[in-house]
Coordinates of C-alpha atoms and ligand atoms in Angstrom, one line a residue:
X24 CA 90.1 110.3 155.6
X25 CA 93.2 108.4 157.8
X26 CA 90.5 107.0 160.7
X27 CA 87.9 105.8 158.0
X28 CA 89.5 101.5 159.1
X29 CA 89.4 102.6 162.5
X30 CA 85.6 102.9 161.7
X31 CA 84.8 99.9 160.5
X32 CA 86.4 98.3 163.3
X33 CA 84.7 100.2 165.5
X34 CA 81.6 99.8 164.4
X35 CA 81.3 96.0 163.6
X36 CA 83.1 95.6 167.2
X37 CA 80.1 97.0 168.5
X38 CA 77.8 95.5 165.8
X39 CA 78.7 92.3 167.8
X40 CA 77.8 92.9 171.5
X41 CA 74.2 94.8 170.9
X42 CA 72.9 95.6 175.3
X43 CA 69.7 97.1 175.2
X44 CA 68.6 100.4 177.2
X45 CA 70.4 100.9 180.5
X46 CA 72.5 97.5 179.9
X47 CA 75.2 99.1 178.0
X48 CA 77.6 97.2 179.7
X49 CA 80.5 95.3 177.7
X50 CA 79.3 98.0 175.5
X51 CA 81.0 100.9 178.0
X52 CA 83.4 98.7 179.0
X53 CA 84.0 98.1 175.5
X54 CA 84.5 102.2 174.7
X55 CA 86.1 103.2 177.5
X56 CA 89.0 101.3 176.4
X57 CA 88.7 102.7 173.2
X58 CA 88.6 106.7 174.3
X59 CA 91.7 105.0 176.3
X60 CA 93.7 103.2 173.9
X61 CA 92.8 107.6 172.6
X62 CA 94.2 108.8 175.6
X63 CA 91.0 110.1 176.2
X64 CA 89.6 111.9 180.2
X65 CA 86.1 109.7 180.8
X66 CA 83.9 109.2 183.9
X67 CA 81.4 107.5 183.7
X68 CA 77.3 108.2 184.1
X69 CA 73.3 107.9 184.1
X70 CA 74.9 103.8 185.3
X71 CA 75.9 102.2 181.8
X72 CA 77.2 106.1 180.2
X73 CA 80.5 107.6 179.8
X74 CA 81.0 111.7 178.8
X75 CA 84.7 111.5 177.9
X76 CA 85.9 115.5 176.8
X77 CA 87.9 115.9 174.3
X78 CA 90.3 119.4 174.5
X79 CA 92.6 121.8 172.6
X80 CA 94.9 123.8 172.4
X81 CA 93.7 126.3 174.9
X82 CA 90.9 127.4 176.3
X83 CA 87.3 128.1 174.9
X84 CA 83.8 127.1 174.2
X85 CA 82.6 123.5 175.7
X86 CA 80.9 122.1 172.3
X87 CA 78.8 119.0 173.8
X88 CA 78.1 116.0 170.6
X89 CA 76.5 113.3 171.5
X90 CA 75.9 109.0 170.8
X91 CA 73.3 106.6 172.0
X92 CA 74.5 103.0 172.4
X93 CA 71.3 101.0 173.2
X94 CA 70.5 98.2 170.6
X95 CA 66.9 96.7 170.2
X96 CA 65.4 92.7 170.7
X97 CA 65.2 91.4 168.4
X98 CA 67.3 88.3 166.8
X99 CA 69.6 89.5 163.1
X100 CA 68.5 88.4 159.9
X101 CA 71.0 90.8 158.6
X102 CA 73.7 88.1 156.9
X103 CA 75.7 90.1 158.3
X104 CA 79.6 88.2 158.9
X105 CA 80.1 90.6 161.8
X106 CA 76.2 90.0 162.6
X107 CA 75.7 90.0 166.5
X108 CA 76.5 87.5 168.9
X109 CA 73.5 88.8 171.5
X110 CA 70.8 86.1 170.9
X111 CA 67.6 88.2 171.5
X112 CA 70.1 91.3 170.2
X113 CA 70.5 93.6 167.3
X114 CA 72.0 96.9 166.4
X115 CA 69.1 97.4 164.4
X116 CA 69.1 101.0 164.4
X117 CA 72.9 102.1 163.9
X118 CA 73.5 102.9 167.3
X119 CA 77.3 101.3 167.0
X120 CA 77.3 103.8 163.2
X121 CA 76.4 106.6 165.9
X122 CA 79.3 105.1 168.7
X123 CA 82.2 104.9 166.1
X124 CA 81.3 107.5 164.8
X125 CA 82.4 109.7 167.8
X126 CA 85.0 107.6 168.7
X127 CA 86.8 108.8 164.7
X128 CA 85.7 112.3 164.9
X129 CA 87.2 112.1 169.8
X130 CA 90.1 111.3 167.3
X131 CA 90.2 113.4 164.8
X132 CA 90.0 116.0 167.4
X133 CA 93.2 114.0 169.9
X134 CA 95.3 114.0 166.9
X135 CA 95.0 117.3 165.6
X136 CA 94.4 119.8 168.5
X137 CA 94.4 123.1 166.7
X138 CA 90.8 123.7 168.2
X139 CA 91.0 125.8 171.2
X140 CA 87.8 124.6 173.9
X141 CA 86.6 121.7 174.3
X142 CA 84.5 119.0 173.0
X143 CA 82.6 117.1 174.8
X144 CA 81.0 113.3 174.5
X145 CA 78.1 112.0 175.9
X146 CA 77.9 108.3 175.6
X147 CA 74.1 107.7 176.6
X148 CA 72.6 104.3 177.4
X149 CA 68.8 104.0 176.0
X150 CA 67.8 105.6 173.9
X151 CA 64.8 103.2 172.7
X152 CA 63.1 102.7 175.6
X153 CA 61.4 106.0 177.4
X154 CA 61.9 107.4 179.8
X155 CA 65.2 107.7 178.4
X156 CA 68.1 108.0 178.9
X157 CA 68.9 111.5 178.8
X158 CA 67.7 112.3 181.2
X159 CA 69.8 110.6 183.2
X160 CA 72.2 111.9 181.6
X161 CA 71.6 115.8 182.1
X162 CA 70.9 115.0 185.9
X163 CA 74.3 113.7 186.1
X164 CA 75.6 116.5 185.1
X165 CA 76.3 115.9 181.2
X166 CA 75.2 119.3 180.4
X167 CA 77.0 121.2 182.5
X168 CA 79.0 123.7 181.0
X169 CA 78.0 123.2 177.5
X170 CA 77.5 126.1 175.0
X171 CA 75.4 123.9 172.2
X172 CA 75.8 120.3 171.3
X173 CA 74.9 118.4 167.6
X174 CA 73.8 115.0 167.4
X175 CA 73.0 113.2 164.5
X176 CA 71.1 109.5 163.1
X177 CA 73.1 108.0 159.7
X178 CA 69.6 106.1 158.6
X179 CA 69.3 103.1 156.4
X180 CA 66.8 105.3 153.6
X181 CA 68.1 107.8 152.5
X182 CA 71.6 107.7 150.3
X183 CA 74.6 107.7 150.9
X184 CA 76.4 111.0 152.8
X185 CA 73.0 113.5 152.0
X186 CA 72.4 115.3 154.5
X187 CA 68.5 116.5 155.9
X188 CA 68.2 118.8 158.1
X189 CA 65.4 121.7 158.7
X190 CA 65.5 124.3 161.7
X191 CA 62.0 123.8 164.5
X192 CA 59.8 120.1 164.5
X193 CA 62.7 117.7 163.8
X194 CA 61.2 114.2 165.5
X195 CA 57.3 114.2 167.2
X196 CA 55.8 113.6 170.0
X197 CA 55.8 110.6 170.0
X198 CA 53.1 109.0 173.4
X199 CA 50.8 106.5 174.2
X200 CA 47.8 105.8 174.9
X201 CA 46.0 102.2 176.4
X202 CA 42.3 102.9 176.0
X203 CA 39.7 100.2 178.6
X204 CA 36.3 99.8 177.1
X205 CA 33.8 98.4 180.1
X206 CA 30.7 96.4 178.0
X207 CA 29.0 93.4 179.2
X208 CA 29.9 90.9 178.1
X209 CA 27.0 87.2 178.1
X210 CA 26.3 84.1 175.3
X211 CA 26.0 85.0 171.1
X212 CA 22.7 84.2 170.9
X213 CA 21.8 87.1 173.4
X214 CA 23.2 90.5 172.6
X215 CA 20.5 92.5 173.7
X216 CA 20.9 91.4 178.0
X217 CA 24.9 92.4 176.7
X218 CA 27.3 95.5 175.5
X219 CA 29.4 93.9 173.5
X220 CA 33.3 95.3 173.7
X221 CA 34.0 93.7 170.6
X222 CA 31.8 96.3 169.0
X223 CA 32.3 99.3 170.9
X224 CA 35.9 99.0 169.9
X225 CA 35.5 98.8 166.5
X226 CA 33.9 101.1 166.5
X227 CA 36.6 103.2 168.6
X228 CA 39.3 101.8 166.5
X229 CA 37.1 104.2 163.1
X230 CA 36.4 107.0 165.7
X231 CA 39.9 108.1 166.3
X232 CA 41.0 107.3 163.1
X233 CA 38.6 111.1 162.3
X234 CA 41.5 112.9 164.8
X235 CA 43.4 114.2 162.2
X236 CA 41.2 113.3 159.2
X237 CA 38.2 115.7 160.8
X238 CA 39.3 117.4 164.0
X239 CA 43.4 118.8 162.6
X240 CA 43.9 121.4 160.7
X241 CA 45.4 119.0 157.1
X242 CA 48.7 121.4 157.5
X243 CA 50.0 120.2 160.6
X244 CA 51.3 117.5 160.9
X245 CA 49.9 114.2 163.6
X246 CA 49.5 109.7 163.5
X247 CA 47.1 108.1 165.3
X248 CA 48.5 104.8 164.8
X249 CA 45.7 101.8 167.1
X250 CA 48.6 98.6 167.4
X251 CA 46.6 96.0 169.9
X252 CA 44.1 95.4 169.6
X253 CA 42.4 92.2 172.5
X254 CA 39.3 90.8 173.2
X255 CA 36.9 88.2 173.5
X256 CA 37.7 84.6 174.3
X257 CA 35.1 82.1 172.3
X258 CA 32.8 82.6 169.0
X259 CA 29.9 82.3 170.6
X260 CA 30.7 84.6 173.9
X261 CA 29.7 88.4 173.9
X262 CA 32.8 89.9 175.2
X263 CA 32.8 92.3 177.8
X264 CA 35.8 94.0 177.8
X265 CA 38.1 94.6 175.4
X266 CA 41.7 97.0 175.5
X267 CA 43.3 99.2 172.6
X268 CA 47.1 100.2 173.3
X269 CA 48.2 102.6 169.9
X270 CA 50.6 105.2 169.7
X271 CA 50.5 109.5 168.6
X272 CA 52.9 111.1 167.2
X273 CA 53.0 115.3 166.5
X274 CA 54.9 117.6 166.0
X275 CA 53.4 120.5 169.1
X276 CA 52.4 121.8 172.1
X277 CA 49.2 122.7 171.2
X278 CA 47.9 119.7 168.6
X279 CA 49.4 117.3 171.0
X280 CA 47.6 118.4 173.5
X281 CA 44.3 118.9 171.1
X282 CA 44.5 114.7 169.5
X283 CA 44.0 113.6 173.4
X284 CA 41.5 116.1 174.2
X285 CA 39.6 114.6 170.9
X286 CA 40.4 111.3 171.9
X287 CA 38.7 111.2 175.3
X288 CA 36.1 112.9 173.8
X289 CA 36.2 109.5 171.4
X290 CA 36.5 106.9 173.4
X291 CA 33.6 108.2 176.3
X292 CA 31.7 109.7 173.4
X293 CA 31.3 105.9 171.5
X294 CA 31.7 103.6 174.3
X295 CA 28.5 105.4 176.2
X296 CA 26.3 105.3 172.4
X297 CA 26.6 101.3 173.2
X298 CA 26.0 102.1 177.0
X299 CA 29.4 101.0 178.1
X300 CA 32.1 102.1 179.8
X301 CA 35.5 103.4 178.9
X302 CA 39.0 105.1 180.0
X303 CA 42.1 106.7 178.4
X304 CA 44.9 106.3 179.8
X305 CA 47.6 108.5 178.0
X306 CA 51.3 108.9 178.6
X307 CA 53.4 111.1 177.2
X308 CA 56.4 110.0 175.8
X309 CA 60.1 111.9 174.1
X310 CA 58.5 116.2 173.2
X311 CA 59.2 116.8 169.9
X312 CA 63.2 116.8 168.8
X313 CA 63.1 120.7 168.0
X314 CA 66.1 122.2 166.5
X315 CA 68.0 125.7 167.0
X316 CA 67.8 127.9 163.6
X317 CA 70.6 129.5 164.6
X318 CA 72.9 126.0 165.2
X319 CA 71.4 124.7 162.1
X320 CA 71.7 127.7 160.3
X321 CA 76.4 127.8 161.5
X322 CA 75.7 123.9 161.1
X323 CA 74.6 124.3 157.4
X324 CA 77.2 127.1 156.9
X325 CA 80.0 124.3 158.3
X326 CA 78.6 122.4 155.3
X327 CA 79.4 123.8 152.6
X328 CA 79.7 122.1 149.9
X329 CA 80.8 119.1 151.5
X330 CA 78.0 117.3 151.7
X331 CA 75.0 117.4 149.8
X332 CA 72.1 119.1 152.0
X333 CA 68.5 119.1 151.4
X334 CA 65.4 120.8 153.9
X335 CA 64.0 117.2 155.4
X336 CA 60.8 116.8 156.3
X337 CA 60.2 116.1 159.6
X338 CA 60.4 112.0 160.3
X339 CA 57.1 111.3 162.9
X340 CA 59.1 108.6 164.9
X341 CA 60.7 110.2 168.3
X342 CA 63.9 111.6 169.1
X343 CA 65.7 111.8 173.6
X344 CA 67.9 114.2 172.6
X345 CA 64.9 116.9 171.9
X346 CA 65.9 116.6 175.4
X347 CA 69.5 117.9 175.7
X348 CA 67.1 120.7 173.5
X349 CA 64.8 122.0 176.2
X350 CA 68.1 123.3 178.2
X351 CA 71.1 124.0 175.9
X352 CA 71.3 125.0 172.0
X353 CA 71.9 123.3 169.6
X354 CA 70.2 121.1 166.5
X355 CA 70.1 117.0 165.2
X356 CA 70.8 116.0 161.5
X357 CA 70.6 112.7 159.1
X358 CA 72.8 111.8 157.3
X359 CA 72.0 109.2 154.4
X360 CA 73.0 105.5 154.9
X361 CA 71.7 103.6 152.0
X362 CA 73.4 100.6 151.3
X363 CA 74.5 99.5 147.7
X364 CA 71.5 96.4 147.9
X365 CA 68.7 96.5 148.9
X366 CA 67.9 99.5 152.4
X367 CA 66.0 97.8 155.2
X368 CA 63.9 100.7 157.6
X369 CA 65.4 100.6 161.3
X370 CA 64.5 98.4 163.6
X371 CA 63.6 95.5 160.9
X372 CA 66.1 92.6 161.6
X373 CA 67.3 92.6 158.2
X374 CA 68.5 96.3 158.8
X375 CA 71.6 96.7 157.4
X376 CA 73.9 100.3 157.0
X377 CA 77.0 101.1 154.3
X378 CA 79.7 101.9 156.7
X379 CA 80.2 104.5 153.7
X380 CA 78.7 107.0 155.9
X381 CA 80.5 106.8 158.9
X382 CA 83.6 109.1 157.6
X383 CA 81.1 111.5 156.0
X384 CA 79.1 111.0 159.6
X385 CA 82.6 112.3 161.2
X386 CA 83.8 115.5 158.5
X387 CA 79.9 116.8 159.3
X388 CA 79.8 115.8 163.3
X389 CA 83.8 118.0 163.2
X390 CA 82.6 120.5 161.2
X391 CA 79.7 121.4 163.2
X392 CA 82.3 121.4 166.3
X393 CA 84.4 123.5 164.5
X394 CA 81.6 125.3 163.9
X395 CA 79.8 126.1 167.1
X396 CA 83.6 126.6 168.6
X397 CA 84.1 129.5 166.5
X398 CA 80.4 130.9 167.7
X399 CA 80.6 131.8 171.1
X400 CA 84.9 131.7 171.5
X401 CA 84.7 135.0 174.2
X402 CA 86.8 136.3 170.8
X403 CA 84.7 137.0 167.9
X404 CA 82.1 137.0 169.9
Ligands
ZN523 ZN1 66.4 103.3 166.9
ZN524 ZN1 67.7 105.6 166.9

């Protein structure tokens, strides 16, 4: 693939200028300069995002490809020679690679121009920070006229070049909760005069684990994670209040509703048992990313024997690409990008990508885009 060196350059240059959600100004400027150099039309959207278009040799369907742009609030510890130049900011999820792949695909399409139709690139800000950038992109017309949309995520712990895809849910509903427990504080020597919020909080954390183990079908995936628990300030004082925060991951709307209902019942019941009160604030985050099966079938066929394709299990992470698929047919897949040395998970300060996955990502997307063009071309309908 003749763009391999360019892919690495783009990825490394973007890697050095990581920016947080909706603050991707240097990233946007970099992309505008590179798109301009390639002679590609673009317009800013959603503040720091971009929509760019490559036109084929003749008219035809409009197929979209999305690349996310934002980084994470981390100090990079990857030891890469092209590590972040922005302290406290790091491309630790591979979105630098996604932008490089999109540029590589755009460059290739400009070079070939053999297709009939238009490929629209959605450079999207703020994937990492709900409510995310996808909704703003959609509001500002990024999906107007789009027949279908494709996306991918490089994955540092999947074997290099292995493509993971599945019809239906491939990523989870990613929700947040906050539990406020109100008891009655008092002297550590006189528990009978108090309603101990530490005890209620401890039991609440334990009881919440019965949602997955006892309320849901064993065949239905779900996660209930309590990420923080804060209560009390002094060793010999009984705490009057406590707060728990956490996340819930589910794959279907019915399970999502069942978990929320069970959570309210368990939290309120546990507090009542001890004469305390508790309330749950449950905030829905990104909806599950649900692949359209006919697009998945076409894309798998188009990849053919270029790369090994596996029907992967869903990941319980969240992704705002899901919003695009609520409006248009489309699909999302994973491309394995495991480094030759040790692999670190996404969002780790030691995260690394195997750059050999970049040209694979371009080819996989190229094949998907061409398959969608053919599927939506009026002459072939
Ligand atoms: Zn991420
Ligand atoms: Zn990501």
